Short mmCIF file of C-alpha atoms in Angstrom, two decimals:
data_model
loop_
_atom_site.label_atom_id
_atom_site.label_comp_id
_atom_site.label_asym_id
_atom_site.label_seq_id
_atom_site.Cartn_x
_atom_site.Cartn_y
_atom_site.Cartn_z
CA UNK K 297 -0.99 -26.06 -0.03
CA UNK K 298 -3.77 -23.79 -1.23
CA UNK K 299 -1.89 -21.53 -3.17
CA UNK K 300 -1.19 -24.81 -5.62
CA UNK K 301 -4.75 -26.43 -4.89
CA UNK K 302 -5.58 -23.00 -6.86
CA UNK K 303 -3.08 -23.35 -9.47
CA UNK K 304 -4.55 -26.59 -10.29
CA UNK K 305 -7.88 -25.86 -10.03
CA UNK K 306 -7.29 -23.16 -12.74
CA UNK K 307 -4.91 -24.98 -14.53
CA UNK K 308 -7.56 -28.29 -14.97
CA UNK K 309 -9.98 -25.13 -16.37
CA UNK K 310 -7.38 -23.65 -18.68
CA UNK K 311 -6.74 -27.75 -19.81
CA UNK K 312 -10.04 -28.29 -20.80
CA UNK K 313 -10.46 -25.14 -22.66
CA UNK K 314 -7.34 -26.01 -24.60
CA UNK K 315 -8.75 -29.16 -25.34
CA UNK K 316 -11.91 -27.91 -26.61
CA UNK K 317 -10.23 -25.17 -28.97
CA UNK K 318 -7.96 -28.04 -30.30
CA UNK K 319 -4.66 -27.23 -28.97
CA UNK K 320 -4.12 -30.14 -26.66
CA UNK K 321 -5.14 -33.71 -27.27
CA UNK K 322 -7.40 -35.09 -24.67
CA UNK K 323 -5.31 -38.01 -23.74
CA UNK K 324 -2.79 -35.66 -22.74
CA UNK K 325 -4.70 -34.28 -19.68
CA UNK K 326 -4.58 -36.73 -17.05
CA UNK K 327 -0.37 -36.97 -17.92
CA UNK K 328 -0.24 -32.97 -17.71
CA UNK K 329 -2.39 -32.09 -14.29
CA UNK K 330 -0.25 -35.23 -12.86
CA UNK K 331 3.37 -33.53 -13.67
CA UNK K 332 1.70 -30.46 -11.99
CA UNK K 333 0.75 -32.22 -9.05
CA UNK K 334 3.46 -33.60 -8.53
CA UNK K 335 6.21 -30.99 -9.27
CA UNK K 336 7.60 -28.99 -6.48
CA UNK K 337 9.72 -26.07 -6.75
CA UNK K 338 13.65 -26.15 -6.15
CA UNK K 339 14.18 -25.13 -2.27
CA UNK K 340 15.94 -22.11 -2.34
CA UNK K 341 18.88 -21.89 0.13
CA UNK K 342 20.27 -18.87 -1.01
CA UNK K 343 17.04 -17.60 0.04
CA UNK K 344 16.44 -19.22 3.08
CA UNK K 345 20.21 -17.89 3.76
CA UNK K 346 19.35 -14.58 3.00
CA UNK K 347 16.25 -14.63 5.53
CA UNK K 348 17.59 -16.22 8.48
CA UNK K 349 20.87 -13.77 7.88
CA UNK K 350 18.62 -11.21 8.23
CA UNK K 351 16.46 -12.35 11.30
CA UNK K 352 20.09 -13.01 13.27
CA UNK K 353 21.30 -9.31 12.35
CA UNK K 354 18.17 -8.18 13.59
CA UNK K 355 18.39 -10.13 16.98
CA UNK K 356 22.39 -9.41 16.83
CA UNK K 357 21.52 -5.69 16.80
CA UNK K 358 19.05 -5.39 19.23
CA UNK K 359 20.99 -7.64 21.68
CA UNK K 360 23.93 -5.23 21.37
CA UNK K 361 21.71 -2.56 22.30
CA UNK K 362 20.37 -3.91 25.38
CA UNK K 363 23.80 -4.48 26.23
CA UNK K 364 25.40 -1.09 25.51
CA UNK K 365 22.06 0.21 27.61
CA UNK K 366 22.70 -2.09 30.71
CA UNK K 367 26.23 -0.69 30.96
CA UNK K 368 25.62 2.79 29.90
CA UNK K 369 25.25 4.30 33.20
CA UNK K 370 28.88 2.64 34.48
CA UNK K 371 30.43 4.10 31.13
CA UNK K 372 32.25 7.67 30.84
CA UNK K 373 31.58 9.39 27.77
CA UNK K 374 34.61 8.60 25.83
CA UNK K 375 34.09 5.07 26.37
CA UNK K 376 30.46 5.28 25.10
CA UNK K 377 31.36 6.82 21.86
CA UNK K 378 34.51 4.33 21.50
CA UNK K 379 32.20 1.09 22.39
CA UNK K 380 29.70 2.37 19.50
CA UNK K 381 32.21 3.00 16.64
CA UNK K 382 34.22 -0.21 17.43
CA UNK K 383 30.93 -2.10 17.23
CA UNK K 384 29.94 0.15 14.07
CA UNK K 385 33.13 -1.05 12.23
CA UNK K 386 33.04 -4.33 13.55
CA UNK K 387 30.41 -5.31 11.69
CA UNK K 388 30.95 -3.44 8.25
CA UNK K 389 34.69 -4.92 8.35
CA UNK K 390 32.85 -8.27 9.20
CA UNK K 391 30.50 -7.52 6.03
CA UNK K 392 33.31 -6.60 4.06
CA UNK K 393 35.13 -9.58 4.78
CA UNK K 394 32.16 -12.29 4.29
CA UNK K 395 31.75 -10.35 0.81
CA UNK K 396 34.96 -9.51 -0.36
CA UNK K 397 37.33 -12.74 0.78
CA UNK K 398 34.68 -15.31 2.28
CA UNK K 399 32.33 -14.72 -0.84
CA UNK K 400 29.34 -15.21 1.87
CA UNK K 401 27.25 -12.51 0.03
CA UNK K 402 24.27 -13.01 1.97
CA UNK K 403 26.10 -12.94 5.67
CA UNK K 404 27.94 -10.36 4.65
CA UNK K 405 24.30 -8.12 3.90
CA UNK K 406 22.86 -9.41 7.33
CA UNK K 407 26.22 -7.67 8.79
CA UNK K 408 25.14 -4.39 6.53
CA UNK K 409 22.04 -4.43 7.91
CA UNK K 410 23.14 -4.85 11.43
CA UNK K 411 25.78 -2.23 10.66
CA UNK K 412 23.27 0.20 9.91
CA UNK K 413 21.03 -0.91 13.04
CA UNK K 414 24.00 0.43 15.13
CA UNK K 415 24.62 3.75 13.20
CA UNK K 416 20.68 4.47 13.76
CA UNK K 417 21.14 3.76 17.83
CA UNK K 418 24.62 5.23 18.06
CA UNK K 419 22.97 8.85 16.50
CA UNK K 420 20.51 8.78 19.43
CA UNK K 421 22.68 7.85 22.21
CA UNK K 422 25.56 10.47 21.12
CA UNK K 423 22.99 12.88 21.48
CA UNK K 424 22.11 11.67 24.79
CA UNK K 425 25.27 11.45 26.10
CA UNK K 426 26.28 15.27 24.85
CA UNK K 427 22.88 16.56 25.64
CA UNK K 428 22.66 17.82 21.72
CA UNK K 429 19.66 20.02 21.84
CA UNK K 430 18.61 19.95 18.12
CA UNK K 431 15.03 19.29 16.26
CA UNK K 432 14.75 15.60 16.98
CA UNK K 433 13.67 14.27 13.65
CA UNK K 434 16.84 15.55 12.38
CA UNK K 435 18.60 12.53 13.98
CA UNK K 436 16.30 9.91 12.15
CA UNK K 437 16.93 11.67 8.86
CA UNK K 438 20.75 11.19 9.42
CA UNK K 439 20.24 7.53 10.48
CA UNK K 440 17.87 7.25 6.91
CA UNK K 441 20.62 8.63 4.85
CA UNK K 442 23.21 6.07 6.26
CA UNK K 443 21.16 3.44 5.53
CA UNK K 444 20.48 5.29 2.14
CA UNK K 445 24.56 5.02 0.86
CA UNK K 446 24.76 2.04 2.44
CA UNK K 447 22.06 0.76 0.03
CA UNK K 448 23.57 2.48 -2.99
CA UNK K 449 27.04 2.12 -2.16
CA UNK K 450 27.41 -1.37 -1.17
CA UNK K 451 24.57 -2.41 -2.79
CA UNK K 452 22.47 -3.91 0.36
CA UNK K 453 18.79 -4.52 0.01
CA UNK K 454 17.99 -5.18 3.16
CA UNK K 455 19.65 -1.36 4.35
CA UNK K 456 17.21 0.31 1.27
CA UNK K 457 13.97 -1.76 3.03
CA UNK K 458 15.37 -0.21 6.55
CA UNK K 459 16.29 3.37 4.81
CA UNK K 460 12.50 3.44 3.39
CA UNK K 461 10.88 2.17 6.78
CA UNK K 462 13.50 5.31 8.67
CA UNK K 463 11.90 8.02 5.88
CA UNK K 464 8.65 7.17 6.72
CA UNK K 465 9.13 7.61 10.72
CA UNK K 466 11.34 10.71 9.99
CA UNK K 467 8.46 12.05 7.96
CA UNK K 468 5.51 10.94 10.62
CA UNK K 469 7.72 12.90 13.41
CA UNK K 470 7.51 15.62 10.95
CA UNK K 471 4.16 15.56 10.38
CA UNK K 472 3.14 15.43 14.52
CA UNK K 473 6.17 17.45 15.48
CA UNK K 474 3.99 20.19 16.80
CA UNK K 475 0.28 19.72 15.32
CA UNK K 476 -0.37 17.86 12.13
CA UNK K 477 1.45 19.40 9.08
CA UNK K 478 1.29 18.66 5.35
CA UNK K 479 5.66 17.69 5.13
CA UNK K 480 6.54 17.85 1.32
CA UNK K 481 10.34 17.34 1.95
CA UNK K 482 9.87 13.88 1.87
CA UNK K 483 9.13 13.25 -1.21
CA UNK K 484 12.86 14.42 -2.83
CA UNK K 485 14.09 11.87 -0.05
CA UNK K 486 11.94 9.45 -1.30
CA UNK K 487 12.37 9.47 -4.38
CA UNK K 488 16.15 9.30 -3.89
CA UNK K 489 15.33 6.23 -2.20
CA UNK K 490 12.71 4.93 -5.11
CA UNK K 491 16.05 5.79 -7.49
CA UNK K 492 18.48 3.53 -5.58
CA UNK K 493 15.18 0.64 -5.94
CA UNK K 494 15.19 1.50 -9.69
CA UNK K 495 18.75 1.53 -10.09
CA UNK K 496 19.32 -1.71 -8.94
CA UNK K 497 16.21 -3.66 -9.77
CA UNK K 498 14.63 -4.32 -6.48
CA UNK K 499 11.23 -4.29 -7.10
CA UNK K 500 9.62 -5.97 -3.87
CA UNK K 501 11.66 -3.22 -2.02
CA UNK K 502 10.13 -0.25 -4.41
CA UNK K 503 6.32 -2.09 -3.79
CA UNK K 504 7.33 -1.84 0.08
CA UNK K 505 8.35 1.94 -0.61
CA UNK K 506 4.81 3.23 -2.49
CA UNK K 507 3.10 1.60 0.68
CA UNK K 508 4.99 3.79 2.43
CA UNK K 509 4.07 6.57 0.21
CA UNK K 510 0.50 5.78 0.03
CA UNK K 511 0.55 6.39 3.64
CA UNK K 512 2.49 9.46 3.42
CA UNK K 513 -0.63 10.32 1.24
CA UNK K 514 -3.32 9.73 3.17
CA UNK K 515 -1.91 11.52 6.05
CA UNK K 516 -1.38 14.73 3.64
CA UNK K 517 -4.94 14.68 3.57
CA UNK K 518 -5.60 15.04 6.88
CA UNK K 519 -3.20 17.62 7.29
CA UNK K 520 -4.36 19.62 4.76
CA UNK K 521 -8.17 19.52 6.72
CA UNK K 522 -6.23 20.34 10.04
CA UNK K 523 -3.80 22.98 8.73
CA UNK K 524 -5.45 24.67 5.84
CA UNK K 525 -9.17 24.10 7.45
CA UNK K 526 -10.73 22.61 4.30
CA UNK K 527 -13.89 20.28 4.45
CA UNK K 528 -13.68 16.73 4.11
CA UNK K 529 -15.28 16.60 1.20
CA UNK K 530 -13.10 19.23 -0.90
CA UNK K 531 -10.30 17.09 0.72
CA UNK K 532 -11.39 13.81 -0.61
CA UNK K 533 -11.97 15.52 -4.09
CA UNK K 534 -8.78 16.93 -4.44
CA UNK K 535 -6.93 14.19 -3.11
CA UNK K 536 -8.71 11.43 -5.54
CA UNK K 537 -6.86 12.80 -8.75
CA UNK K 538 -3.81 10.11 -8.01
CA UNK K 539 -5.67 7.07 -6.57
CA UNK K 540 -7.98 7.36 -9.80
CA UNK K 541 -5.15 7.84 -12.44
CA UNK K 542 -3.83 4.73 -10.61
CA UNK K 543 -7.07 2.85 -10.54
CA UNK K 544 -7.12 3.28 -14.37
CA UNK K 545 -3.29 2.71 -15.18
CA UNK K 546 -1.65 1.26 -12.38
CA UNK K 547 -1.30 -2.21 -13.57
CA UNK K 548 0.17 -1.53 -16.94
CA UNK K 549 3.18 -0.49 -14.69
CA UNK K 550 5.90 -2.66 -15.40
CA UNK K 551 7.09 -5.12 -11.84
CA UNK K 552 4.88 -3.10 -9.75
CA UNK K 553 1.81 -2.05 -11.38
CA UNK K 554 -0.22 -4.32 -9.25
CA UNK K 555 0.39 -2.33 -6.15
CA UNK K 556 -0.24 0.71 -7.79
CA UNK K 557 -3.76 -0.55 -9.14
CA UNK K 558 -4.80 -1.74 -5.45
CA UNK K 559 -3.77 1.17 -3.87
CA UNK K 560 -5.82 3.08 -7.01
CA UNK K 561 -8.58 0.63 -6.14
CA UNK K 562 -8.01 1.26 -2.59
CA UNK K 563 -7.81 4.87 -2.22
CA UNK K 564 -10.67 5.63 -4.99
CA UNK K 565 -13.28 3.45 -2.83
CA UNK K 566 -12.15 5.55 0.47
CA UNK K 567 -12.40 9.02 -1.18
CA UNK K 568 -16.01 7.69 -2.48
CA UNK K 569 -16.66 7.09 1.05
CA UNK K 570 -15.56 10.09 2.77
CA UNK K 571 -17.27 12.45 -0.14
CA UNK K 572 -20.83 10.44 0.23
CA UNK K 573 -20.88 10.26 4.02
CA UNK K 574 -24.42 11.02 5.11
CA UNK K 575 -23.04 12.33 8.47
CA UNK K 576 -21.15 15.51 7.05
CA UNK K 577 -23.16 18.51 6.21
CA UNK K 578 -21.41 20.79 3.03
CA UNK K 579 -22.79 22.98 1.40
CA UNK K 580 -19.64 24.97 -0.82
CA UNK K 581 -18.77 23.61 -3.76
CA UNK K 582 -16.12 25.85 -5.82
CA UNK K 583 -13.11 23.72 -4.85
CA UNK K 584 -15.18 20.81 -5.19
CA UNK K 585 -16.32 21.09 -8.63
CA UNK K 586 -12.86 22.38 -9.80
CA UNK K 587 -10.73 19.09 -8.24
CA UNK K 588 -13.58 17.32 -9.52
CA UNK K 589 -13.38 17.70 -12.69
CA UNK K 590 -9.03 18.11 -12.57
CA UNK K 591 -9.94 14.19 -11.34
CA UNK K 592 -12.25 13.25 -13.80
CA UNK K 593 -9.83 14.17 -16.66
CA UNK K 594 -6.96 12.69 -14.75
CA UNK K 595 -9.25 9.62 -14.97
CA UNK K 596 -9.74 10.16 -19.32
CA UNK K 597 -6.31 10.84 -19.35
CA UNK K 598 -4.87 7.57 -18.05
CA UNK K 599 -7.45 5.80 -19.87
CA UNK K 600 -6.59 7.24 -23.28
CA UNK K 601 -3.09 6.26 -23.04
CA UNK K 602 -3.02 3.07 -21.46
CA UNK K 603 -6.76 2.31 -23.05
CA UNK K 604 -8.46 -0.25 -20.17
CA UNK K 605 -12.18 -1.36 -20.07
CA UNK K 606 -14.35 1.25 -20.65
CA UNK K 607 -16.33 -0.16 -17.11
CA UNK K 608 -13.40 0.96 -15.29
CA UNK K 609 -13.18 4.50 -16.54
CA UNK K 610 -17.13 4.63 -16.36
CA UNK K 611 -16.63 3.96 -12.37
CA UNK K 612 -13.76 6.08 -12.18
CA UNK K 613 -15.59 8.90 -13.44
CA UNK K 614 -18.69 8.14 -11.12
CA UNK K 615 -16.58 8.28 -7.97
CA UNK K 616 -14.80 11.78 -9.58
CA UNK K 617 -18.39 13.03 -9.70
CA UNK K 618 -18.97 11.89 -6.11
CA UNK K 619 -17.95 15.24 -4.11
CA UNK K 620 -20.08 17.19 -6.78
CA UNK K 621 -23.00 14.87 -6.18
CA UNK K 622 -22.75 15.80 -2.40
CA UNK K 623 -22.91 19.07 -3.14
CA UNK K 624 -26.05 18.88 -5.32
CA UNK K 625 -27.87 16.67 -3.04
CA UNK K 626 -26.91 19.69 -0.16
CA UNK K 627 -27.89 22.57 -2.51
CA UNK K 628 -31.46 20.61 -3.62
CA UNK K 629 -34.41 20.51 -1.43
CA UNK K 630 -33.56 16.39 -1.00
CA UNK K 631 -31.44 17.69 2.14
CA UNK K 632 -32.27 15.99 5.12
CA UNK K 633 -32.98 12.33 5.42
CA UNK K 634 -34.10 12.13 1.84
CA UNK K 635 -30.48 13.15 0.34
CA UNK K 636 -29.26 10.70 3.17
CA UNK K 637 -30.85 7.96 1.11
CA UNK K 638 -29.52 9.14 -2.30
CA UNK K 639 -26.00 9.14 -0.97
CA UNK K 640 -25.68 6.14 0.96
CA UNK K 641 -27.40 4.30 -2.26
CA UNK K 642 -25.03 5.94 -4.64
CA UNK K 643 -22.16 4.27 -2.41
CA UNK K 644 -23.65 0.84 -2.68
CA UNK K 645 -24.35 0.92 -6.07
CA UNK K 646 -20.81 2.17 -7.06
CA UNK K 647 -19.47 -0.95 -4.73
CA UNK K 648 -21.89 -3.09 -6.37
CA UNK K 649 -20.62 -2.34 -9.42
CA UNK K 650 -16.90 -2.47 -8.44
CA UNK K 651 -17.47 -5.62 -7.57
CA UNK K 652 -18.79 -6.73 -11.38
CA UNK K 653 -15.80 -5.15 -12.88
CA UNK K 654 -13.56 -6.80 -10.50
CA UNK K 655 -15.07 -10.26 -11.66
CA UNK K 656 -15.49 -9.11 -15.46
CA UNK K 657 -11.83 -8.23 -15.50
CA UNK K 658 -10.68 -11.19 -13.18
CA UNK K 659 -8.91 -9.22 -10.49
CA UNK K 660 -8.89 -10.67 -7.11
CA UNK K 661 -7.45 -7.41 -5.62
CA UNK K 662 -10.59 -5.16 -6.77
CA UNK K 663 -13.25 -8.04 -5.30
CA UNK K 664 -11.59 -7.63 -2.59
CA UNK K 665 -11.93 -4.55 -1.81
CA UNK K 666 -15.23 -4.19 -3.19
CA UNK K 667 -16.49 -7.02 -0.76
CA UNK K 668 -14.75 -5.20 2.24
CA UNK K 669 -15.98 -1.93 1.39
CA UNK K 670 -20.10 -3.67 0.38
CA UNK K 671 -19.15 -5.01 4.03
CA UNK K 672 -18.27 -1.93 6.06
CA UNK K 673 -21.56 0.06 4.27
CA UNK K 674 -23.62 -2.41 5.44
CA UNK K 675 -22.67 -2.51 9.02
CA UNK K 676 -22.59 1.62 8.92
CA UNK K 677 -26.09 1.49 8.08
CA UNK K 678 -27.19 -0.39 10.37
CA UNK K 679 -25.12 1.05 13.45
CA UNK K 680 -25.07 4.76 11.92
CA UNK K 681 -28.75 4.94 12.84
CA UNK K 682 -29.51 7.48 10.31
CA UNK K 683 -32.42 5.99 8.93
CA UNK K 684 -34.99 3.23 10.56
CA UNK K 685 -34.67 -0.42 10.67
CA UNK K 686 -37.66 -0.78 8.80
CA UNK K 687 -36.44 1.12 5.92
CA UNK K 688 -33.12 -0.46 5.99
CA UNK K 689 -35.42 -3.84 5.76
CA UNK K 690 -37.21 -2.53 2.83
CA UNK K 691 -34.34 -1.24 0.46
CA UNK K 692 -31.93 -4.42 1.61
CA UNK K 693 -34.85 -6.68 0.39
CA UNK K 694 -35.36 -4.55 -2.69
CA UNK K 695 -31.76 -4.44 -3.61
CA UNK K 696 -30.69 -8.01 -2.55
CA UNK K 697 -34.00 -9.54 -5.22
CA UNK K 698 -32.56 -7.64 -7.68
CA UNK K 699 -29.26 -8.89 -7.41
CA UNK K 700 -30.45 -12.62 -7.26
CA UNK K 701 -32.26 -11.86 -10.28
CA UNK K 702 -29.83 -10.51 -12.02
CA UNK K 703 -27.39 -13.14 -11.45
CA UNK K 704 -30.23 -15.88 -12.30
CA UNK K 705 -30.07 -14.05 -15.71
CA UNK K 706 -26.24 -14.44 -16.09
CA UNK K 707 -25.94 -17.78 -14.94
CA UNK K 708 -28.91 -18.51 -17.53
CA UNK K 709 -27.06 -16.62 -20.30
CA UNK K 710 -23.84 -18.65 -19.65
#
């Protein structure tokens, strides 16, 4: 496998530095990356319960869908409603019965689950059958707040993973219900949600939930351009307060701080990208400067109490100063194809440099991103055709030798 052909790869690394500060004996080393080798870890059935459990309620529920829908049409009304309560209380008394007297724990959440499933399709097809007029969304709200008490009630995991996934729909029909719309009610619901994760300790589910928030996010800034008619520029500096505070802190979150710094990572690179985008043309700059600087000291902030590398805050400050850069370079007679040049190489040098602190600090997750993002410039440069191929030639050539030379330096150093 290549996750543990990476383990041991490191591991052999971390063996031989042990053995060179003294703390391992060097016969030792062939006996200890053999036991890794050769250890597997303990096949989890509960697990593998749990997961196929789940995949059958799935297929359980959507198979008693398509059958209630093949027969709806033949059905009277009071025969609908009866067919989707008996199946609704079939399977909690089912769940009840695998967890109370069969002490099946992990059938008796797959029936939860499919419980839920069933209380989601029997909203909707009441509403149908009654022609309830009403504000649509409404209906997958209720559906997220059964699968809400299920999840704190029972407690069922796999209903809080459904009960996040519902919020975020409820919120998108929100959102798109008429034109696109900034929808703060979600957030209480959310965090009611995020509170039942908490409460209970599941912290993959709460990492599933920020994604979902994070999203939430993003689309709040392009409602706020649509609905309020700001630039995208003042949108992407008032919107980078949280990704940089995140960038900076996230990962001294306890159990999910790791998500939090990608999505930092993530949505700091993005807002870079959006406020040094040679294509827009701005040229106001009081909101600007004001949510730049609220960002920048978000950015000091974090650092100062959770105290990182002072590269990281150094880079989160640069892509703070971003938006106000674009508006200098708009105000300053290098507008035109001149300014082009100083934003699109103030972009690749902040990626550059992502990249260094993502290797300085050893994170995987910030490479990443600043290889994907190095990636995406490059191609937009050449396809954005804002500037000739033969420049492009001349400043890729430039930049690219000093790289190389600056990495023949390192590796000469080390």
């Amino acid at each position: 496998m290549s996750f543990q052909r990476s383990y041991l790869d490191r591991l052999q690394q971390d063996i031989d530095r042990w053995i060179a500060a003294g703390h391992v004996a060097a016969d030792r080393r062939e006996l200890l990356l053999a036991d890794a080798a050769a250890w597997q870890p303990p096949a989890s059935r509960a697990g593998m319960a749990a997961m196929l459990t789940l995949l059958g309620a799935l297929l359980m529920g959507a198979g008693a869908i398509a059958f209630v829908a093949a027969n709806w049409a033949e059905m009277g009304r009071l025969a609908r409603v009866i067919l989707l309560f008996a199946s609704m209380g079939g399977a909690f008394g089912a769940a009840w019965w695998f967890m109370a007297r069969a002490e099946r724990p992990q059938v008796g959440q797959g029936l939860i689950l499919l419980g839920v499933i069933l209380f989601g399709a029997s909203i909707h097809l009441i509403a149908q059958t009654y022609q309830i007029e009403a504000h649509y969304p409404n209906g997958v709200l209720l559906w997220a707040a059964g699968a809400l008490l299920a999840a704190a009630v029972v407690p069922s995991a796999p209903s809080l993973w459904l009960g996040f996934a519902v919020l975020g729909l409820w919120s998108w029909q929100e959102m798109f219900y008429d034109s696109l719309a900034v929808h703060l009610p979600f957030l209480p619901a959310w965090a009611a949600a995020a509170t039942v994760a908490v409460v209970h300790r599941w912290w993959p589910c709460l990492a599933f939930g920020i994604l979902l928030l994070a999203g939430w996010y993003g689309l709040t800034g392009l409602a706020l351009m649509a609905d309020l008619e700001y630039e995208s520029v003042e949108v992407a500096a008032v919107m980078l307060t949280v990704p940089l505070a995140l960038w900076v802190l996230g990962d001294r979150v306890p159990h999910v701080g790791g998500v939090l710094h990608g999505l930092g990572v993530a949505g700091s690179v993005l807002g870079a990208a959006v406020a040094l985008q040679p294509e827009v043309d701005y040229s106001r700059g009081g909101l600007t400067l004001a949510a730049a600087a609220v960002a920048a000291g978000a950015a000091v902030a974090a650092w100062a109490w959770a105290r990182p590398s002072r590269l990281r805050l150094a880079l989160a400050v640069a892509v703070a100063l971003a938006a106000p850069l674009r508006v200098l370079v708009e105000a300053s007679p290098l507008a035109g194809e001149a300014g082009d040049w100083v934003l699109m190489l103030g972009f690749l040098a902040l990626v550059i440099a992502l990249a260094v602190l993502g290797g300085r600090e050893g994170s995987a997750v910030t490479r990443r991103i600043a290889y994907a993002a190095f990636g995406l410039h490059v191609v937009f440069l050449y396809t954005a055709g804002l500037v000739s191929l033969l420049s492009l030639f001349v400043v890729f050539t430039v930049v690219g030798s000093l790289l190389v030379v600056a990495a023949l330096r390192m590796e000469k150093r080390a």
